[in-house]
Coordinates of C-alpha atoms and ligand atoms in Angstrom, one line a residue:
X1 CA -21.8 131.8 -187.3
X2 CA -23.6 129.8 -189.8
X3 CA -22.8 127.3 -191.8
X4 CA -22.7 128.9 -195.1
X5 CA -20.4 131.8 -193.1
X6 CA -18.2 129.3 -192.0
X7 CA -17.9 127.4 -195.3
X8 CA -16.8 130.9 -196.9
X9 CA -14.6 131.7 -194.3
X10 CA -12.3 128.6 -194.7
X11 CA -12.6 128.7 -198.3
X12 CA -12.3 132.1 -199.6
X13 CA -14.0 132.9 -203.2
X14 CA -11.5 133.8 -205.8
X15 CA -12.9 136.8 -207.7
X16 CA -14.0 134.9 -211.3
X17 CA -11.8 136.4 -213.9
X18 CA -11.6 135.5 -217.6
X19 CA -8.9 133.1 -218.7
X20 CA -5.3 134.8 -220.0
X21 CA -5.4 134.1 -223.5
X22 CA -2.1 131.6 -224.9
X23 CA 0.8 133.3 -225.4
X24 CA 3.3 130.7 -225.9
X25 CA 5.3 131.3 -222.9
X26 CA 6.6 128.1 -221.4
X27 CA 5.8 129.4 -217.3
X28 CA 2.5 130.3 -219.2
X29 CA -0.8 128.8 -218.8
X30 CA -1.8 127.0 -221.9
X31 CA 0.6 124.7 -224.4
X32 CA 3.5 126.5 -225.6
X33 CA 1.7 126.0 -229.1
X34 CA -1.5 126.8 -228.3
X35 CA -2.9 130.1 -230.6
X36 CA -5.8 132.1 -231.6
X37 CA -6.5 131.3 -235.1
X38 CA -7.9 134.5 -237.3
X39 CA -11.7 133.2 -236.5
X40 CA -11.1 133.1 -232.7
X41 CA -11.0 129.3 -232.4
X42 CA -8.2 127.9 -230.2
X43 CA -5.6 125.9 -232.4
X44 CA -2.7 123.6 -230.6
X45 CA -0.1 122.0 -232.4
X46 CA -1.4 123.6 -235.1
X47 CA -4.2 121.6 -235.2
X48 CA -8.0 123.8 -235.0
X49 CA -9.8 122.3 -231.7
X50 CA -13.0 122.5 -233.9
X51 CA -11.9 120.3 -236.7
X52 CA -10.2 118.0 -233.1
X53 CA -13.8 117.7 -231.7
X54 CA -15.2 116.9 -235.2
X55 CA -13.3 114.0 -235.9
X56 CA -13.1 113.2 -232.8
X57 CA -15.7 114.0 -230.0
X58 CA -15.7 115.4 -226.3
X59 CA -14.4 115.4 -224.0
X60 CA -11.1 114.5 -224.8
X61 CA -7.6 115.0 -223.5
X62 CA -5.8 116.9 -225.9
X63 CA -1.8 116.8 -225.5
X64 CA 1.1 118.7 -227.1
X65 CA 4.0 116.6 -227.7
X66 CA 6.5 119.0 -228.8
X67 CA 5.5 121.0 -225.3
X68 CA 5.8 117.9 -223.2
X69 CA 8.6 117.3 -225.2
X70 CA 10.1 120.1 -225.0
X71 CA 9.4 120.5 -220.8
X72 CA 11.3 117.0 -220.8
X73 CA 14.4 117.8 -222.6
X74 CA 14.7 121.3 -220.5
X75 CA 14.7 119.5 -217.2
X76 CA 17.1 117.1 -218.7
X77 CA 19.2 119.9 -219.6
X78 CA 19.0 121.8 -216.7
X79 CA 19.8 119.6 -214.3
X80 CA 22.6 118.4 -216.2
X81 CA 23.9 121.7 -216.8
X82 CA 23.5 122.5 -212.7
X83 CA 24.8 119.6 -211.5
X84 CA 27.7 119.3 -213.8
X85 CA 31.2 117.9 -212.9
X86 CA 33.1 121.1 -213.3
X87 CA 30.4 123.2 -211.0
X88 CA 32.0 120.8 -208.6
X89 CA 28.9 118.5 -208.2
X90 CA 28.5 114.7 -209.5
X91 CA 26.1 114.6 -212.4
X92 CA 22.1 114.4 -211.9
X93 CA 19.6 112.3 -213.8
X94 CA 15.8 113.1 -214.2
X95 CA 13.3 110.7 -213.3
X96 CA 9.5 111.7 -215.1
X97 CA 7.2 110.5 -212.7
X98 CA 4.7 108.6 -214.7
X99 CA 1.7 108.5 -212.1
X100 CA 1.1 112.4 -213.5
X101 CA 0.4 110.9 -217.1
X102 CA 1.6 107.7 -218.6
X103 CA 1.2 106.1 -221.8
X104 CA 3.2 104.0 -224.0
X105 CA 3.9 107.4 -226.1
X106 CA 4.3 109.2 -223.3
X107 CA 6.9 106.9 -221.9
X108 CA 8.9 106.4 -225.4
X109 CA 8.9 110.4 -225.7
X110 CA 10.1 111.4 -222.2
X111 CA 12.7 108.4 -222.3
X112 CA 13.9 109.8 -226.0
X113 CA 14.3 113.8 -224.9
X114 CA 16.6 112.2 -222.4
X115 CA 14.8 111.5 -219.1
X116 CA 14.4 108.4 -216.4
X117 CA 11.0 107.3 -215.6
X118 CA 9.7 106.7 -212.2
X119 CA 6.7 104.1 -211.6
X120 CA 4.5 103.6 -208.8
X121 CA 3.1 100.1 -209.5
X122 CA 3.4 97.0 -211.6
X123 CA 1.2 98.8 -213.8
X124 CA 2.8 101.9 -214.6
X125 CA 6.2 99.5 -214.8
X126 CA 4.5 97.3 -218.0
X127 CA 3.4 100.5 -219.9
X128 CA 7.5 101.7 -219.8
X129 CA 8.1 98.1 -220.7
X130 CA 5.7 98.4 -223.4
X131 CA 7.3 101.6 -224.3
X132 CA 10.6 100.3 -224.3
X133 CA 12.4 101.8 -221.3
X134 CA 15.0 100.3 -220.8
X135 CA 15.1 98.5 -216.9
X136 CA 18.1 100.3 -215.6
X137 CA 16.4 103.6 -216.4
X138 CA 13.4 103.0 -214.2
X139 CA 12.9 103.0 -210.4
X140 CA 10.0 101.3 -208.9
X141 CA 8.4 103.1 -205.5
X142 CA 5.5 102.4 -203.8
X143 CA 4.8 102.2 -199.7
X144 CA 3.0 98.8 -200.7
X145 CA 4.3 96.7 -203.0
X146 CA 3.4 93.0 -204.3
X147 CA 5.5 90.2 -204.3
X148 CA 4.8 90.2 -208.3
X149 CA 5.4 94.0 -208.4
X150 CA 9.1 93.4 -206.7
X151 CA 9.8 90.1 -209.0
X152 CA 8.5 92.0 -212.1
X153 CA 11.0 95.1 -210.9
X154 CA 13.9 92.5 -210.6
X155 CA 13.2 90.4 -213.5
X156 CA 13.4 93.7 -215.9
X157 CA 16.7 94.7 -214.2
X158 CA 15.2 98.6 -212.9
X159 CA 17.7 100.6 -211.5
X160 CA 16.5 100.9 -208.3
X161 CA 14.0 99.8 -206.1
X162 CA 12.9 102.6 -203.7
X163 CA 12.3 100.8 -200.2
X164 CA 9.7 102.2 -198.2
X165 CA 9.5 100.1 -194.9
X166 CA 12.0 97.8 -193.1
X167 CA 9.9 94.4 -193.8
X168 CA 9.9 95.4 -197.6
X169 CA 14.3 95.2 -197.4
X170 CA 14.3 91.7 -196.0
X171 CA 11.2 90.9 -198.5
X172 CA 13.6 92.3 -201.9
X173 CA 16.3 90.7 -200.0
X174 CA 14.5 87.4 -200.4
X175 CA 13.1 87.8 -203.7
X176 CA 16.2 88.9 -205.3
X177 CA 18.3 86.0 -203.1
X178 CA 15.8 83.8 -205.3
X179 CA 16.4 85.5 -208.7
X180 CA 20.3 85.2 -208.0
X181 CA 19.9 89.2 -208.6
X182 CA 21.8 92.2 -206.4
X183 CA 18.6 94.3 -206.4
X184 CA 19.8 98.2 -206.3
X185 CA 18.2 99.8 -203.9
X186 CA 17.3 103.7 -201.9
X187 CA 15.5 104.1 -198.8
X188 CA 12.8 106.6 -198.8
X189 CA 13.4 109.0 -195.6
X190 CA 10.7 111.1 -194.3
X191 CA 12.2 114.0 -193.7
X192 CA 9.4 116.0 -192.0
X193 CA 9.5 118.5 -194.3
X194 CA 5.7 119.5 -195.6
X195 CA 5.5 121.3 -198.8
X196 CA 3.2 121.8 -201.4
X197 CA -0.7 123.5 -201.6
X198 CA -3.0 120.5 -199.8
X199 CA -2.4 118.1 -196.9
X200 CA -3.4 115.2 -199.0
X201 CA -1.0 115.7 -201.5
X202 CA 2.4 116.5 -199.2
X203 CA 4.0 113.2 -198.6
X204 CA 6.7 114.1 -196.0
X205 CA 5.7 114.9 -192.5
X206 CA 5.2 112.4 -189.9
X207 CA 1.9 111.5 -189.4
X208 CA 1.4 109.7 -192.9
X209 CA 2.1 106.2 -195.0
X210 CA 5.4 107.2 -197.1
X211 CA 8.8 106.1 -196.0
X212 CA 10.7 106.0 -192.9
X213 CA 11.3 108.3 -190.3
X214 CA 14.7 110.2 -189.8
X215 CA 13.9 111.7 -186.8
X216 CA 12.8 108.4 -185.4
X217 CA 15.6 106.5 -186.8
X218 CA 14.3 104.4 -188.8
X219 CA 16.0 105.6 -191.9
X220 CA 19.5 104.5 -190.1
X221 CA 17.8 101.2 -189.0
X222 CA 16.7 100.5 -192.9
X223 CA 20.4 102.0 -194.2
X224 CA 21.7 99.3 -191.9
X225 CA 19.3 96.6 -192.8
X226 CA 20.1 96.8 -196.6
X227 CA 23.7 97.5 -195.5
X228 CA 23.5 94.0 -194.0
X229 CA 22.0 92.0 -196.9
X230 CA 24.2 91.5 -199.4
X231 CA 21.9 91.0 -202.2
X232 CA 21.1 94.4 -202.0
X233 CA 22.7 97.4 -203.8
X234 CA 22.5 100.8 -201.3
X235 CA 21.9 103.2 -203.8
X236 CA 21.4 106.3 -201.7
X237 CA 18.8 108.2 -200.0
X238 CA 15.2 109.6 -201.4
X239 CA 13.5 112.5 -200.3
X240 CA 9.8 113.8 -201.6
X241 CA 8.4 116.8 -200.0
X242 CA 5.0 117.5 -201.7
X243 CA 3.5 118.3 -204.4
X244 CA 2.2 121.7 -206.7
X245 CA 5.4 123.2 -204.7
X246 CA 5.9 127.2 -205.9
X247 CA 8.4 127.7 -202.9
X248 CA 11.8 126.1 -203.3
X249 CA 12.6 126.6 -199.8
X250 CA 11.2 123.3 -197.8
X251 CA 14.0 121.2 -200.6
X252 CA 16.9 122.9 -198.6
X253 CA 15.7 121.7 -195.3
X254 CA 14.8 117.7 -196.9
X255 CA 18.3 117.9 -198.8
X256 CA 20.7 119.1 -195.5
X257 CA 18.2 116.4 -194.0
X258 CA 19.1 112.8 -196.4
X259 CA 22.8 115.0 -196.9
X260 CA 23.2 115.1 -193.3
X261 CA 22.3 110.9 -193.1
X262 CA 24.5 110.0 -195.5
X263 CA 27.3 112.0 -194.2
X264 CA 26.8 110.2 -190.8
X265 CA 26.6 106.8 -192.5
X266 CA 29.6 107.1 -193.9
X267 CA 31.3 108.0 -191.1
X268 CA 29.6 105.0 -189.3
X269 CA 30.4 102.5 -191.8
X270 CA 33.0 103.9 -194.4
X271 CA 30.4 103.3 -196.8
X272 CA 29.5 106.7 -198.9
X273 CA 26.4 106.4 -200.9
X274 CA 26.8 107.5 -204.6
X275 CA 23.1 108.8 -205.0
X276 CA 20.9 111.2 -203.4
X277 CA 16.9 111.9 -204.8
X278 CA 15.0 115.0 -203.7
X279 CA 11.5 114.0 -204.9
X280 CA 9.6 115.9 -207.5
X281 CA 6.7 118.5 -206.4
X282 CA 7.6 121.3 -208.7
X283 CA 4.1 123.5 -209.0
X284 CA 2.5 124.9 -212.5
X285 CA -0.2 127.7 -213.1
X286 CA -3.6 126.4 -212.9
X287 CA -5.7 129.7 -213.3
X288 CA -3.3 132.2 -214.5
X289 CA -3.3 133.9 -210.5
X290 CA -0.7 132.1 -208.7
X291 CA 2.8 133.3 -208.7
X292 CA 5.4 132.3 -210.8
X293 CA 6.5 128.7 -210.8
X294 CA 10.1 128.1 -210.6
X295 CA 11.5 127.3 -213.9
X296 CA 13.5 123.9 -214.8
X297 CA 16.9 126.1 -214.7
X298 CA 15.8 128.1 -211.3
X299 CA 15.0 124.5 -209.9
X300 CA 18.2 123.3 -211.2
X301 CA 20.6 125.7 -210.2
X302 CA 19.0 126.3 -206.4
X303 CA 18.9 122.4 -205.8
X304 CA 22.8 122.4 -207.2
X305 CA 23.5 125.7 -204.9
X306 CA 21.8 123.6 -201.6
X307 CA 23.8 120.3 -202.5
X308 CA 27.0 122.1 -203.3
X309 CA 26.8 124.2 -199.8
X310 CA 25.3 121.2 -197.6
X311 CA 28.2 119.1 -198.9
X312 CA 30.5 121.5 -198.1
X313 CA 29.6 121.7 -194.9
X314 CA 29.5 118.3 -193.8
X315 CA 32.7 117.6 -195.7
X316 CA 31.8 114.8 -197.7
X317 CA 31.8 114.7 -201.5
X318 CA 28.8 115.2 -203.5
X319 CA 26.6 112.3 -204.4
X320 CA 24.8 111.9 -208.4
X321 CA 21.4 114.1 -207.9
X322 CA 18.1 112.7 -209.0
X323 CA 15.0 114.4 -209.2
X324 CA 11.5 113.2 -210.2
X325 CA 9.5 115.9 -212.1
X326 CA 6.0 115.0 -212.9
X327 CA 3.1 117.8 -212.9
X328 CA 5.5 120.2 -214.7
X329 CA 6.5 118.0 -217.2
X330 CA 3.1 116.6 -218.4
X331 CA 0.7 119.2 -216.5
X332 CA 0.9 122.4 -218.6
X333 CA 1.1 120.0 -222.0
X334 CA -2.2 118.9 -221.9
X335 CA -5.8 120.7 -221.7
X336 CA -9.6 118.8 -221.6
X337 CA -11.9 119.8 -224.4
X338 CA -15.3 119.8 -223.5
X339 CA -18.8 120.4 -225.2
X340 CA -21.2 123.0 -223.8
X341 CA -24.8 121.7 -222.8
X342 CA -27.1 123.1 -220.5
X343 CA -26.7 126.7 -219.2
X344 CA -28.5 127.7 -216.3
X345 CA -28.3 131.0 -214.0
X346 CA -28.3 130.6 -210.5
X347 CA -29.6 133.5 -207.8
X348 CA -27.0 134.1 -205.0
X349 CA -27.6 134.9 -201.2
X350 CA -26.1 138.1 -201.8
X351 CA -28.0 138.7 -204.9
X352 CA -25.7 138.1 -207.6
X353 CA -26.4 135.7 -210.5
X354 CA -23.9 132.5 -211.5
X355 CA -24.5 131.0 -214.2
X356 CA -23.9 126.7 -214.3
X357 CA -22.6 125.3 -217.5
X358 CA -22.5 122.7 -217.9
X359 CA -20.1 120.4 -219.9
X360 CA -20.1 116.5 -221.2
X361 CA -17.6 115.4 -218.6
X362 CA -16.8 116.2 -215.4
X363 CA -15.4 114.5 -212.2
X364 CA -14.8 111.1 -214.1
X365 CA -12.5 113.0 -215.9
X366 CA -10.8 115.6 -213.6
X367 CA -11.3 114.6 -210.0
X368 CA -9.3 117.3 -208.8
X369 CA -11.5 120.2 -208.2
X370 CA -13.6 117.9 -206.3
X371 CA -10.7 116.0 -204.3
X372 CA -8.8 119.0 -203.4
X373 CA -10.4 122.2 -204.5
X374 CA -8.3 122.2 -207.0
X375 CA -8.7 125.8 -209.4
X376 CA -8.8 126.0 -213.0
X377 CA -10.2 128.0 -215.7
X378 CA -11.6 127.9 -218.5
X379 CA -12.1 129.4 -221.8
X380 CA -14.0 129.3 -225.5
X381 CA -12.2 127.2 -227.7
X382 CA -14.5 127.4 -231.3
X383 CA -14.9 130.8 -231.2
X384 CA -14.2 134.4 -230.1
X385 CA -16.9 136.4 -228.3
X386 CA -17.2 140.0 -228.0
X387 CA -20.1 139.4 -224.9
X388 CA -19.5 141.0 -221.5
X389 CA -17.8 137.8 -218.9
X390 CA -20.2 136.8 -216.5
X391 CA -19.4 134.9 -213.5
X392 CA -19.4 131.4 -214.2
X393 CA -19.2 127.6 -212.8
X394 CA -18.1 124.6 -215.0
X395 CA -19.9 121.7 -214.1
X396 CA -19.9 117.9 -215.1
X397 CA -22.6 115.8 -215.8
X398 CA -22.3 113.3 -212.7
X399 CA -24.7 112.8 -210.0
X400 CA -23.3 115.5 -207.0
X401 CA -22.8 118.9 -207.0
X402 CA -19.6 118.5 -205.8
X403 CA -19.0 117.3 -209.8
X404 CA -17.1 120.8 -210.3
X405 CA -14.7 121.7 -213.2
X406 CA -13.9 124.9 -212.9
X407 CA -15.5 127.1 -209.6
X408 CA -14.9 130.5 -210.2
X409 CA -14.3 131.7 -214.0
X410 CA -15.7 134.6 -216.2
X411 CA -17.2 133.5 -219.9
X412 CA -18.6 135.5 -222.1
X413 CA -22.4 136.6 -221.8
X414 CA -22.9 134.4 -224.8
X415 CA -21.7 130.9 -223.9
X416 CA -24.3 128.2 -225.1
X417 CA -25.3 124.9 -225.8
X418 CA -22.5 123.9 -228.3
X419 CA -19.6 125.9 -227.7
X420 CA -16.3 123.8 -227.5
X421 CA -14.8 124.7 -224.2
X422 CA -11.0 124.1 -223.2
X423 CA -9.5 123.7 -219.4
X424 CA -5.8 124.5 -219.5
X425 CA -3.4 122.8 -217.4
X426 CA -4.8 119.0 -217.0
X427 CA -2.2 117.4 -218.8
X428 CA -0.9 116.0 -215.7
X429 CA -3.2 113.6 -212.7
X430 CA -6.2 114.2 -214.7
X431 CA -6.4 111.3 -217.1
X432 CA -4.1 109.4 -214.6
X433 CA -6.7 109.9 -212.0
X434 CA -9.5 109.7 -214.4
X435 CA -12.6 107.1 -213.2
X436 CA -15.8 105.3 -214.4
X437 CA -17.9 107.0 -211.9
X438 CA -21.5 106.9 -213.2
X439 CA -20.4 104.4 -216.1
X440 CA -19.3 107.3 -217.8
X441 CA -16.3 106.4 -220.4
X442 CA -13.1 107.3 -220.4
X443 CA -11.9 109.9 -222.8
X444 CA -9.3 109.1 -225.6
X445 CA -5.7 110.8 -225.2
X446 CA -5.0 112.7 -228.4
X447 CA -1.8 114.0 -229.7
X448 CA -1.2 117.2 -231.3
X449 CA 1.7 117.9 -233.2
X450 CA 2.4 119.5 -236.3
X451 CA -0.7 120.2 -237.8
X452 CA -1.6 116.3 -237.3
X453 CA -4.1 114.2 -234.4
X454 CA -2.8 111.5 -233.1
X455 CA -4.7 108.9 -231.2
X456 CA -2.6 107.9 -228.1
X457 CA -5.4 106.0 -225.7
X458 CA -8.9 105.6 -227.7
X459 CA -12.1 106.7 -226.2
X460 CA -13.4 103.9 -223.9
X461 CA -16.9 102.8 -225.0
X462 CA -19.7 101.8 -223.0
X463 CA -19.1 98.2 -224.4
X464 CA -15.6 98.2 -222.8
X465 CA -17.0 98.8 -219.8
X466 CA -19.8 95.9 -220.1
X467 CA -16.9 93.7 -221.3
X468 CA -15.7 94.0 -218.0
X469 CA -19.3 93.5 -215.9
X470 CA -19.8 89.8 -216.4
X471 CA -23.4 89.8 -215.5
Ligands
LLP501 N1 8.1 111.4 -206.7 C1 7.4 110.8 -205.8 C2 8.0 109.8 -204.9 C3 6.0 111.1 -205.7 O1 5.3 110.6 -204.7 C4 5.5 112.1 -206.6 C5 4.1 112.5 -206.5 C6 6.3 112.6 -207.6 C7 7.7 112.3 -207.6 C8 5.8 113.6 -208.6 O2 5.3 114.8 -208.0 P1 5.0 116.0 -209.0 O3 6.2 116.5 -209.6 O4 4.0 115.5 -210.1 O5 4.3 117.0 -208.1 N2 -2.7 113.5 -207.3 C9 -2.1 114.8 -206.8 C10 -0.6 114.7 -206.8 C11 -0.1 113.5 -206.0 C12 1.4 113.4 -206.1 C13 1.9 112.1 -205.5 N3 3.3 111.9 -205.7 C14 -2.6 115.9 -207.6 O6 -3.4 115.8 -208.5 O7 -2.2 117.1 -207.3

């Protein structure tokens, strides 16, 4: 076989198609107010992407707040509905898990329509700071934490520290010991469940950094190390799975898994933890192909159903639910606006024709595609076309060809030099993962809302970058 055969037959090509048009559906593929205005441009939050890009260049992050909004206050909702007292369950909170997309806004609106916020580093924990959160409604994770990090987490009072090792417990142990804190705390059990579309991004089976085994047992060995520390608050159990998860099934499995834990702990030790988390993971639409992702509600009401049965079983009362949604709160909010600059058709082996286009960004901006083949599509955003799709690749304008935006999509014939072009779907790990790879600036974070542009992060300049490079 050669190499080129055996390239394609690991990674099979998706046919290109052309990108569904908005449609306002929230399980949909673009911002719930994303339209067509009557001259074909693409309009969201009732602002016109051409008078966006006008005002304010490309690329850009462009983000709907009442969508993100919106996807925040259904979770809330959901999950409080689900997990309500008189379904026989003990309440739920909803973490947002700022590592998909965090800014001060972002933070102040998710915290507003009712949500938690979970933060991965010192970093992420100033900007909710910044934003306001409240400590108590913040939980600090993180297989790696500072000293600094921990203080900072104690000092603001979050709600729970997630442990992720036994030499962190004695470590918080310490730290709070010296704050004259009780540091709440849950222990992060690896559940060897796998879930979710890539390897790199599924964060519980064994072989792999995050938190501590429960078929080894070293989740009992950390539940009895906080247990014996009494500056420390047990909290309860956390479980995450994966990520871009379409398949609710591998959350059963995890949930009898930490259920089944703190059943036996409690039988151990009389103690019954009051709180169990089951991660995030829930998957979006990308391109429009994949199946339907599970709604807030369906997500809600299956996670209730597992919890309700599991305790049943073990005959132990429910624990307060937590769940830490960040990709489907943030992810189908936001889309990149690029500019169209060269256009160049490629011959194929097999004869066929693709032709490159590419944009004024690129992997700096989105590193997904190149990190984990990630799929999206693409379509005209200052105009509508009546010119036959051809099959088309979006690329950056880094140096490697692996600098991919979109690999397989139809565009119109027509597409040229100019045209504004919009990738749905990036609202979440794309600005979060965003670099300065070729000293290429960041681009700004804008709000839409309302007929009205908000600037939420301005557009890095090459100056802030030199500011930086002391010579
Ligand atoms: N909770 C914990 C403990 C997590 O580690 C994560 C994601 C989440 C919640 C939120 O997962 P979500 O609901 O957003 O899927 N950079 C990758 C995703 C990495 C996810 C890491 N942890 C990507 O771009 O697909």
């Amino acid at each position: 076989m050669t190499a080129t055969a055996a390239a394609s037959a690991v990674v099979p090509e998706p046919a290109a198609a052309v990108a569904p048009e908005p449609d306002g559906a929230p399980d949909g593929l673009w911002p719930t107010t994303a339209r067509r205005t009557a001259d074909g441009s693409l309009a969201v939050g009732g602002v016109d992407l051409r008078d966006l890009a006008r005002e304010h260049g490309t690329p850009a992050y462009v983000v709907d707040e009442a969508d993100l909004r919106g996807r925040a206050r259904t979770f809330a909702d959901a999950f409080a509905a689900a997990f309500a007292p008189d379904r026989g369950l003990a309440g739920a909170e909803v973490y947002y898990a700022g590592k998909a997309f965090l800014t001060v806004a972002v933070a102040g609106w998710v915290h507003e329509e009712g949500l938690r916020l979970d933060v991965a580093t010192g970093g992420e924990l100033a900007v909710a700071v910044r934003a306001g959160v409240p400590g108590p409604a913040l939980a600090l994770h993180g297989n790696n934490k500072s000293d600094a990090e921990l203080r900072a987490a104690l000092t603001h009072r979050v709600g729970r520290v997630v442990v992720d090792s036994l030499p962190e417990i004695g470590r918080v142990a310490d730290l709070a010991a010296a704050a004259g804190v009780r540091a709440p705390v849950m222990v992060r059990v690896t559940t060897g469940v796998h879930a979710g579309g890539h390897e790199f991004i599924a964060t519980a089976h064994e072989d792999q950094k995050f938190g501590l085994s429960l078929a080894a047992g070293a989740a009992a060995e950390a539940v009895a190390a906080v247990l014996a520390r009494p500056e420390l608050e047990l909290v309860g159990l956390h479980s995450h799975i994966g990520s871009q998860i379409l398949d609710l099934a591998g959350f059963e499995v995890a949930a009898r898994a930490v259920l089944g834990l703190r059943a036996q702990v409690a039988e151990q030790t009389g103690y019954l933890m009051p709180e169990v988390d089951l991660g995030g993971g829930y998957g979006i639409r990308y391109t429009g192909a994949e199946s339907a992702p599970p709604t807030p509600a369906r997500v809600a009401t299956a996670l209730a159903d597992v919890v309700r049965r599991a305790c049943a079983d073990l005959g132990t009362p429910p624990p307060r639910v937590s769940v830490e949604p960040g990709r489907a709160v943030a992810g189908p909010a936001g889309l990149t606006l690029y500019t169209v600059g060269t256009v160049k058709d490629v011959r194929l082996d097999d004869g066929g024709a693709r032709r490159y286009v590419s944009v004024d960004g690129g992997m700096s901006d989105n590193i997904r595609p190149a990190l984990y083949g990630a799929e999206y599509t693409a379509a005209l955003a200052g105009r509508a076309s009546a010119a036959d799709p051809v099959t088309a690749r979006v690329v950056g304008k880094h140096c490697e060809s692996g600098d991919v935006v979109v690999r397989h999509v139809a565009l119109p014939a027509d597409v040229a030099d100019g045209d504004l072009l919009a990738v749905p779907a990036t609202g979440a790990y794309g600005r979060s993962m965003a670099s300065n790879y070729n000293a290429m600036p960041r681009p700004p974070v804008l709000a839409v809302r309302d007929g009205r542009v908000r600037v939420l992060v301005r557009r890095e300049t090459v100056e802030d970058l030199l500011a930086l490079d002391l010579g």
